[in-house]
PDB file of C-alpha atoms in Angstrom:
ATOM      1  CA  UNK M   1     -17.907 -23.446 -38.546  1.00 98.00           C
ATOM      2  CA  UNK M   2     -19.182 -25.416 -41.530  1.00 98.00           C
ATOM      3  CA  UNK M   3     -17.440 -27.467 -43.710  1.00 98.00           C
ATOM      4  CA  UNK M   4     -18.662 -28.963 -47.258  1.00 98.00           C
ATOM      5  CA  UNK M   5     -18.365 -32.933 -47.111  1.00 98.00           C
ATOM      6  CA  UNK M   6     -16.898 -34.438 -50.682  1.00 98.00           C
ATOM      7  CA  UNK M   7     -13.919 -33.276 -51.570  1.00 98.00           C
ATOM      8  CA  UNK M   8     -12.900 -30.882 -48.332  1.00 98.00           C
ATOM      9  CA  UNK M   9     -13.314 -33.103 -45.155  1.00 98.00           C
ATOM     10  CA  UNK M  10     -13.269 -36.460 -47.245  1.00 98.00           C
ATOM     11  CA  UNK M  11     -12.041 -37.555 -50.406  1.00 98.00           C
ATOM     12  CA  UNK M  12     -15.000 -37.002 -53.674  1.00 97.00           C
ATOM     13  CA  UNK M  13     -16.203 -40.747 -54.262  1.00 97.00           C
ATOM     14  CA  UNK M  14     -18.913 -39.799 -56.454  1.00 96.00           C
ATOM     15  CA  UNK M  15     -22.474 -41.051 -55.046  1.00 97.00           C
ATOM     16  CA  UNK M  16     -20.633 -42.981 -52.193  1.00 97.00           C
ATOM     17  CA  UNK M  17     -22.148 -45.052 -50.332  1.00 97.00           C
ATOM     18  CA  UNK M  18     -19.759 -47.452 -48.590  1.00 98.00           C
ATOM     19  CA  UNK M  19     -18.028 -46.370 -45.402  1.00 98.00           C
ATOM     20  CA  UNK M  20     -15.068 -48.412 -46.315  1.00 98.00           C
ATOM     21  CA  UNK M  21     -14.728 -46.154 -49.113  1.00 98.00           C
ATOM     22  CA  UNK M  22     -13.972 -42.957 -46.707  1.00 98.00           C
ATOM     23  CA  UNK M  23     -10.807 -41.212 -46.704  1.00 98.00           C
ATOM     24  CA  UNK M  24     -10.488 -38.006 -44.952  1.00 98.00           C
ATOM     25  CA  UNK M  25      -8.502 -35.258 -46.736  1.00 98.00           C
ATOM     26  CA  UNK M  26      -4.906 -33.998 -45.853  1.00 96.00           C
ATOM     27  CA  UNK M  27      -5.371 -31.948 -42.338  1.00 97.00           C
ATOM     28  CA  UNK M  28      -8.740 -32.735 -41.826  1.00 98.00           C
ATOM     29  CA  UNK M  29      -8.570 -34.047 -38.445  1.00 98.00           C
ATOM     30  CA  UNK M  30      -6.336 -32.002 -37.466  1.00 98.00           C
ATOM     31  CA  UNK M  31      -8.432 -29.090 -38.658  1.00 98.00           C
ATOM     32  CA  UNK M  32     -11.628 -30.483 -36.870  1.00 98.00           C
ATOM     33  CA  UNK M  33      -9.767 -30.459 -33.788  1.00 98.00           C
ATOM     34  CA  UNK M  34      -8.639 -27.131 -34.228  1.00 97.00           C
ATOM     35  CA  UNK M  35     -12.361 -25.885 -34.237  1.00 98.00           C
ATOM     36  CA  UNK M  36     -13.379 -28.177 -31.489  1.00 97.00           C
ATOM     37  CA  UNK M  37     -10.160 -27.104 -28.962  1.00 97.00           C
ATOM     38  CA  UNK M  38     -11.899 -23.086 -29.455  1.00 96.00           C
ATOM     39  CA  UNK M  39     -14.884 -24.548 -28.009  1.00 97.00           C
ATOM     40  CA  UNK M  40     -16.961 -23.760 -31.419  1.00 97.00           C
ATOM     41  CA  UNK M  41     -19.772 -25.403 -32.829  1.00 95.00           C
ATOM     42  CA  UNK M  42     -19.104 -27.694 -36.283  1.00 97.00           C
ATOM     43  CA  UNK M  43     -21.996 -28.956 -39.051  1.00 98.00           C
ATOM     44  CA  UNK M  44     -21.684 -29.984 -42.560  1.00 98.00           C
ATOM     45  CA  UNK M  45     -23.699 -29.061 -45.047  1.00 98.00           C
ATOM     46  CA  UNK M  46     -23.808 -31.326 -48.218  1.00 98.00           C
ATOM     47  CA  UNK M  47     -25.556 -31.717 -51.124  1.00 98.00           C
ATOM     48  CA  UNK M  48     -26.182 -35.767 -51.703  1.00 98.00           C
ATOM     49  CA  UNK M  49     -28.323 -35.472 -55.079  1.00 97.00           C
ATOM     50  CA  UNK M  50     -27.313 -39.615 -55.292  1.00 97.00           C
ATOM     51  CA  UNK M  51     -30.648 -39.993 -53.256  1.00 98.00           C
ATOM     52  CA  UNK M  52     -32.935 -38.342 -55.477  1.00 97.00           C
ATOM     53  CA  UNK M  53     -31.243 -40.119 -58.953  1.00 97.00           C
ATOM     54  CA  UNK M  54     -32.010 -43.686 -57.088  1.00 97.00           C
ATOM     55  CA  UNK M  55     -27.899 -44.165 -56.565  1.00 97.00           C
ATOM     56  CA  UNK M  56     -28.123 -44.052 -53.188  1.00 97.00           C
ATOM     57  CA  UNK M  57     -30.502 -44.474 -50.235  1.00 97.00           C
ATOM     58  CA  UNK M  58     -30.458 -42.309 -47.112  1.00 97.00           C
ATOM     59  CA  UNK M  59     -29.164 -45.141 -45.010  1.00 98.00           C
ATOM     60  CA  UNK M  60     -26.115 -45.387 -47.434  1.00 98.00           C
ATOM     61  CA  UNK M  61     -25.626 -41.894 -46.777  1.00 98.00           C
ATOM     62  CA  UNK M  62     -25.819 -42.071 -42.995  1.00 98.00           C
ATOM     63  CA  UNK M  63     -23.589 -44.958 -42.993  1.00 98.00           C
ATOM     64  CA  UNK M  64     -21.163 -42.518 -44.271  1.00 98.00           C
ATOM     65  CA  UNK M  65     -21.814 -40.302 -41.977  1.00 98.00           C
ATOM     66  CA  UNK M  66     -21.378 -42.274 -39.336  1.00 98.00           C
ATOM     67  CA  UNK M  67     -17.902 -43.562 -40.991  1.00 98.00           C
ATOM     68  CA  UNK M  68     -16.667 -39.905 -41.371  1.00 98.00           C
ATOM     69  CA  UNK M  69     -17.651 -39.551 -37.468  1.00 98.00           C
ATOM     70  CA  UNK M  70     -15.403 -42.059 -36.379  1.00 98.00           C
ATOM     71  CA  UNK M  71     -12.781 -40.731 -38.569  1.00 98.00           C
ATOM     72  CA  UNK M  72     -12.918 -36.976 -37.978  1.00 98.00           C
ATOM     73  CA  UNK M  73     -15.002 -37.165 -34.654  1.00 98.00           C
ATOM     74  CA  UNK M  74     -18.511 -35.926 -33.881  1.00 97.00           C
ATOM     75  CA  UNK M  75     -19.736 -33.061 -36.130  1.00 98.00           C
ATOM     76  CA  UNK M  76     -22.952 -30.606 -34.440  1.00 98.00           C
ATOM     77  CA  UNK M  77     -25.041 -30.836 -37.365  1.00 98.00           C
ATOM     78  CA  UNK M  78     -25.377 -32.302 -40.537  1.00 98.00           C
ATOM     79  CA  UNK M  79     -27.201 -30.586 -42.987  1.00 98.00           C
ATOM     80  CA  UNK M  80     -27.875 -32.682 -46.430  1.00 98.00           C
ATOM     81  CA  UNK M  81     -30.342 -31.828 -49.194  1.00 98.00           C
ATOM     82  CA  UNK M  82     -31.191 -34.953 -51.066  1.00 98.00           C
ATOM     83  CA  UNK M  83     -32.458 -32.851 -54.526  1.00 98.00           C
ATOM     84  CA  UNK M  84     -31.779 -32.920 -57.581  1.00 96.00           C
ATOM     85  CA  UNK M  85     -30.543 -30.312 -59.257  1.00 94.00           C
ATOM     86  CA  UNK M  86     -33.798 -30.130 -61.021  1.00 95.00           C
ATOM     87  CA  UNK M  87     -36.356 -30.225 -58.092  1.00 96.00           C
ATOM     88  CA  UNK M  88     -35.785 -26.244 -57.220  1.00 94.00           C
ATOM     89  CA  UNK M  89     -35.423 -26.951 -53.730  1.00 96.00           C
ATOM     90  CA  UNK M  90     -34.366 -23.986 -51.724  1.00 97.00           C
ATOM     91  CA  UNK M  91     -31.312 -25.969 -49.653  1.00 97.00           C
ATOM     92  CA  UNK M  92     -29.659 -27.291 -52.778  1.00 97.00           C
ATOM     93  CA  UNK M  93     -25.943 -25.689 -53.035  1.00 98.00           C
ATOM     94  CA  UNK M  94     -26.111 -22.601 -53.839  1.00 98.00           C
ATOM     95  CA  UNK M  95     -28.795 -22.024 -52.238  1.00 98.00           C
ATOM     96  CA  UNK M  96     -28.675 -21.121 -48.746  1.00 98.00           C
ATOM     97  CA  UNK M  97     -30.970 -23.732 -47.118  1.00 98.00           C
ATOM     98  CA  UNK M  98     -28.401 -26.065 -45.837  1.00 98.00           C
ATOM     99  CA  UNK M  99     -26.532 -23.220 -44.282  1.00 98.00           C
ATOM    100  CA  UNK M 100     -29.513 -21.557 -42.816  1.00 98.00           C
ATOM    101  CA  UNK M 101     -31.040 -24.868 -41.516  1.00 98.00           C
ATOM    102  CA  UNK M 102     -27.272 -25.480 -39.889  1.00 98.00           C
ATOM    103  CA  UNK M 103     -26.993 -22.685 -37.944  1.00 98.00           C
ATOM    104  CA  UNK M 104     -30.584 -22.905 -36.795  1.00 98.00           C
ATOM    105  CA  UNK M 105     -29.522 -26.241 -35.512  1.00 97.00           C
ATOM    106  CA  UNK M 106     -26.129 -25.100 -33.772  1.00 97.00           C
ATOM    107  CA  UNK M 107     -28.382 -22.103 -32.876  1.00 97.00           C
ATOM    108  CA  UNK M 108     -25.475 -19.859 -34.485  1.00 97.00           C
ATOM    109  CA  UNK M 109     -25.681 -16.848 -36.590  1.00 98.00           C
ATOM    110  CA  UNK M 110     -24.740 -17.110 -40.132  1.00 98.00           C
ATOM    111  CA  UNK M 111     -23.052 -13.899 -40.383  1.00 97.00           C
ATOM    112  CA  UNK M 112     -20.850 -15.418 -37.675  1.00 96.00           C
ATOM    113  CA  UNK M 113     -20.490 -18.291 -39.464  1.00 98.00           C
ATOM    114  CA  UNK M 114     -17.873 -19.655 -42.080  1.00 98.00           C
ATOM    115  CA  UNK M 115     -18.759 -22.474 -44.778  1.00 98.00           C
ATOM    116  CA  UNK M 116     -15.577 -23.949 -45.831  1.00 98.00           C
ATOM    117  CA  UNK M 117     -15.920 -25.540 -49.264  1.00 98.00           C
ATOM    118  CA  UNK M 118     -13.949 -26.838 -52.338  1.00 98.00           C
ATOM    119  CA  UNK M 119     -16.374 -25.804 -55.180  1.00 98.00           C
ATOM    120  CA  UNK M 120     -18.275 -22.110 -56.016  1.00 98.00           C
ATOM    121  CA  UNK M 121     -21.518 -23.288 -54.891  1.00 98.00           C
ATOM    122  CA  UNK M 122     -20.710 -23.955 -51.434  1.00 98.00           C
ATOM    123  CA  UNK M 123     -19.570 -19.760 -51.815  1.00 98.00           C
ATOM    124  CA  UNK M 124     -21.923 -18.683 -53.324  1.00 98.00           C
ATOM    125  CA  UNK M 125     -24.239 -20.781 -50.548  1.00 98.00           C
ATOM    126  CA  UNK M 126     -22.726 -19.002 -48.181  1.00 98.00           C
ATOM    127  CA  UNK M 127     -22.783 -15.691 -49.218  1.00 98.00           C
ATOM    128  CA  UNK M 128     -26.722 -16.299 -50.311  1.00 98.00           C
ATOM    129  CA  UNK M 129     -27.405 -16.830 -46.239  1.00 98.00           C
ATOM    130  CA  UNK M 130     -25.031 -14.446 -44.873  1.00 98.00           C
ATOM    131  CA  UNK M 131     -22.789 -16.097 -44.040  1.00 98.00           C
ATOM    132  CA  UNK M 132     -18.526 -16.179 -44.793  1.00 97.00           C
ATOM    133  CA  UNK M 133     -17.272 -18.475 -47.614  1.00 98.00           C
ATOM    134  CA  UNK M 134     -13.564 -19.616 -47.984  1.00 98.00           C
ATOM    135  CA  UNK M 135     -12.375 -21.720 -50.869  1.00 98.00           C
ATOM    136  CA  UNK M 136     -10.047 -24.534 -50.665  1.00 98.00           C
ATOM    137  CA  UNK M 137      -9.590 -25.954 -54.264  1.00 97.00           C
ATOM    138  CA  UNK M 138      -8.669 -29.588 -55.024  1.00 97.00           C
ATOM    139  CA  UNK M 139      -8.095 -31.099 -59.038  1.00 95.00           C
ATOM    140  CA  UNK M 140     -12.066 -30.316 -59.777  1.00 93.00           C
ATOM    141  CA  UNK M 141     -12.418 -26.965 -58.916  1.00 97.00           C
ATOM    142  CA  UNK M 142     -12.534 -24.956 -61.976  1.00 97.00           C
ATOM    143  CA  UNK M 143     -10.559 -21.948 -62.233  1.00 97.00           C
ATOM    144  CA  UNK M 144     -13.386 -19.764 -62.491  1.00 97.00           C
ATOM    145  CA  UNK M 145     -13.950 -20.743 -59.549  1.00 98.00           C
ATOM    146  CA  UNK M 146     -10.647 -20.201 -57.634  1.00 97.00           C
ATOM    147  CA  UNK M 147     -10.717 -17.070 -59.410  1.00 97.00           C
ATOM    148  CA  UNK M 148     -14.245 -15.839 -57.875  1.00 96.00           C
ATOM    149  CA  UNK M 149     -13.205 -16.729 -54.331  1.00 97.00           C
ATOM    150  CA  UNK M 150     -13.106 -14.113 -52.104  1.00 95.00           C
ATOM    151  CA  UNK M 151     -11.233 -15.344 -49.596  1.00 97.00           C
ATOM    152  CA  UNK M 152      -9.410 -19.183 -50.056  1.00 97.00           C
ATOM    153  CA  UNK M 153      -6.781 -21.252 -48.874  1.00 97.00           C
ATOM    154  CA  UNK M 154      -4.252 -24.197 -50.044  1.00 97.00           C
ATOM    155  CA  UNK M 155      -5.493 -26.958 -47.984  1.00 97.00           C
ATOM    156  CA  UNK M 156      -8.255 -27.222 -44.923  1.00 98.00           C
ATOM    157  CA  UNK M 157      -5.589 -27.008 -42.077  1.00 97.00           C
ATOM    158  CA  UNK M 158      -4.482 -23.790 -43.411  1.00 97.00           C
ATOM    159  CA  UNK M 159      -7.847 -22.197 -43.943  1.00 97.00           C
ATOM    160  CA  UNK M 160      -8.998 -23.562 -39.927  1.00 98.00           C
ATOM    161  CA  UNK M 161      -6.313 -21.908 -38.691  1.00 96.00           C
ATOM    162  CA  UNK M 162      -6.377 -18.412 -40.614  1.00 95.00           C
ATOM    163  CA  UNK M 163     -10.361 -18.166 -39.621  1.00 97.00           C
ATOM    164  CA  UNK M 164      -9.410 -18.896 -36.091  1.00 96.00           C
ATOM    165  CA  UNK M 165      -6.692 -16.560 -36.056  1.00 93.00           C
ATOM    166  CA  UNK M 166      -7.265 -13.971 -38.834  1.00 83.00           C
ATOM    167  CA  UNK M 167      -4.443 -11.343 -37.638  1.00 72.00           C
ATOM    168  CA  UNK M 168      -1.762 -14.096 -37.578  1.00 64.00           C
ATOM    169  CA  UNK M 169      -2.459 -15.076 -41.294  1.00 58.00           C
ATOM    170  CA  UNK M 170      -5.377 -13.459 -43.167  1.00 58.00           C
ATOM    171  CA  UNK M 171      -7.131 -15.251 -46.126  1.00 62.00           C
ATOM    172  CA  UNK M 172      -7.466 -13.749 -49.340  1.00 57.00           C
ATOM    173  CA  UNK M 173      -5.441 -12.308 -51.633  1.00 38.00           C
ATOM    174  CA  UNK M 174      -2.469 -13.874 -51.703  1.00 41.00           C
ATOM    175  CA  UNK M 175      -4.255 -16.831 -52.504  1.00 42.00           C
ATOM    176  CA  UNK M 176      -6.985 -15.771 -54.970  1.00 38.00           C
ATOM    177  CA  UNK M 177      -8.043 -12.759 -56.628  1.00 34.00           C
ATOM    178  CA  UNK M 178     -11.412 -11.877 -59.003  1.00 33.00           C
ATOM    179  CA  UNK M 179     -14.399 -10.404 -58.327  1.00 32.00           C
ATOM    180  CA  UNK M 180     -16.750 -11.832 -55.100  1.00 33.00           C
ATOM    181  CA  UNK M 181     -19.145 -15.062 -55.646  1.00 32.00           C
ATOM    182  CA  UNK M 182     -22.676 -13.986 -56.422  1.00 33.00           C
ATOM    183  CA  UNK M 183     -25.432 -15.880 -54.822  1.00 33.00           C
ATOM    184  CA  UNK M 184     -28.534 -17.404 -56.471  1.00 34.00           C
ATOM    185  CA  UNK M 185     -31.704 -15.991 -57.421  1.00 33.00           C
ATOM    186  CA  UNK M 186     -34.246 -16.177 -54.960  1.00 34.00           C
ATOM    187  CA  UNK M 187     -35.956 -19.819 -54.506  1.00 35.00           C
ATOM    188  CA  UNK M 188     -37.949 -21.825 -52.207  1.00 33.00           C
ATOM    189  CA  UNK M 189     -37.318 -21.325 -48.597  1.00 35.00           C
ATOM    190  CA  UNK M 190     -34.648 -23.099 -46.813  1.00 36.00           C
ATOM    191  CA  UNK M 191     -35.211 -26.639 -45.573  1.00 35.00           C
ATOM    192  CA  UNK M 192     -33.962 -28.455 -42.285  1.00 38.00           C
ATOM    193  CA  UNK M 193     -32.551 -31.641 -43.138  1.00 37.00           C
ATOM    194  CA  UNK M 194     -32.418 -34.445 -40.421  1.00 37.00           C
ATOM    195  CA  UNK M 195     -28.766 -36.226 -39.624  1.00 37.00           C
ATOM    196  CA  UNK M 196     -29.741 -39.037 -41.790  1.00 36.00           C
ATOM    197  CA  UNK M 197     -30.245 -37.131 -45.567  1.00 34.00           C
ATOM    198  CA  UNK M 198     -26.997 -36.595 -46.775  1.00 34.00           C
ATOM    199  CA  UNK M 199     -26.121 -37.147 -50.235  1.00 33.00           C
ATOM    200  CA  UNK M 200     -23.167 -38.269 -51.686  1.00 33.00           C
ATOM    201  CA  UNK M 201     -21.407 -35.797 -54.011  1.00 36.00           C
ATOM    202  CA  UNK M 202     -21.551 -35.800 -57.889  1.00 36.00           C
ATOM    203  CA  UNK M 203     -19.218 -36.364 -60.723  1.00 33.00           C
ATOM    204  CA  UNK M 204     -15.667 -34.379 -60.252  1.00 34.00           C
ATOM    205  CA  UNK M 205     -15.867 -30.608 -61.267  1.00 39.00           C
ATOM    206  CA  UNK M 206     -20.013 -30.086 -60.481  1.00 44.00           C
ATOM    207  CA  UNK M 207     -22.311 -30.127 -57.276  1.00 46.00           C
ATOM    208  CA  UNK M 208     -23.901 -33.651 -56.641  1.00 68.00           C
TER     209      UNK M 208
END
């Protein structure tokens, strides 16, 4: 299972950099654990654009990695693109390099793979590589968004527990309704990104 970073396992500090600064969001441990206790495999995949606007460095961004792992526990992978949203990288959210490059690392397949995110990119990421998508909205997510989801959830506890145990609560419609996430055009092919190039997540409502 993969889980966005800003704003679904921690708090969105835009372009954070300071692990003193980290605050995981309602459930989160408790949903990590969750995963762990099936015996699956966990990543993040997170786009930390910070890097390539000069806000942050890639050891800022692996200090806050490291700060989330104490927090939440030891993740698999984690998969960070470091672009812009200008440098038409193909692992950018919503493009499906930082979900490929994931599961290549877990050595997982993405169509039996979720990507649990708070914002339509991290959808429309996952549909782009196959994989499953499941919105959990915060404040910033528009409502086109929420409205696009296929399949969402109130919180990150709730949405752990229906993907573990689909016939016991399934996601969907009682929680959003509109017409599937579309995935990008084609781009560049996807990139692998070491632990250390994560970047820290962009103004509220937007992809860093």
């Amino acid at each position: 299972m993969l889980f966005d970073r800003d704003g679904t396992l921690i708090e969105d500090v835009p372009y954070n950099g300071e692990p003193g600064r980290v605050r995981p969001m309602p459930g989160a441990r408790a949903a990590v654990e969750a995963v762990r206790g099936r015996g699956l495999s966990l990543g993040v995949v997170s786009n930390q654009s910070g890097v390539a606007r000069g806000l942050l460095t890639r050891e800022r961004v692996a200090a806050v990695r490291r700060r989330v792992e104490e927090l939440l526990g030891p993740f698999g992978v984690w998969a960070v693109c470091p672009h812009g949203p200008d440098d038409g990288c193909g692992c950018r959210k919503p493009a499906p390099g930082l979900v490929h490059a994931a599961c290549a690392e877990l050595g997982v397949d993405p169509a039996r793979t979720a990507v649990v995110g708070d914002i339509g990119a991290d959808l429309a990421a996952a549909r782009a590589a196959g994989a499953r998508g499941v919105l959990v909205a915060t404040p910033v997510t528009r409502p086109e968004e929420v409205a696009a989801a296929e399949e969402s959830a109130p919180d990150l506890l709730t949405a752990v527990r229906r993907l573990l145990d689909p016939e016991d609560a399934p996601l969907g419609s009682e929680d959003a309704e509109g017409p599937p996430v579309q995935g990008p055009p084609a781009q560049s092919p996807p990139v692998r990104q070491s632990p250390e190039h994560r970047p820290a997540q962009g103004p509220a409502g937007g992809t860093p």
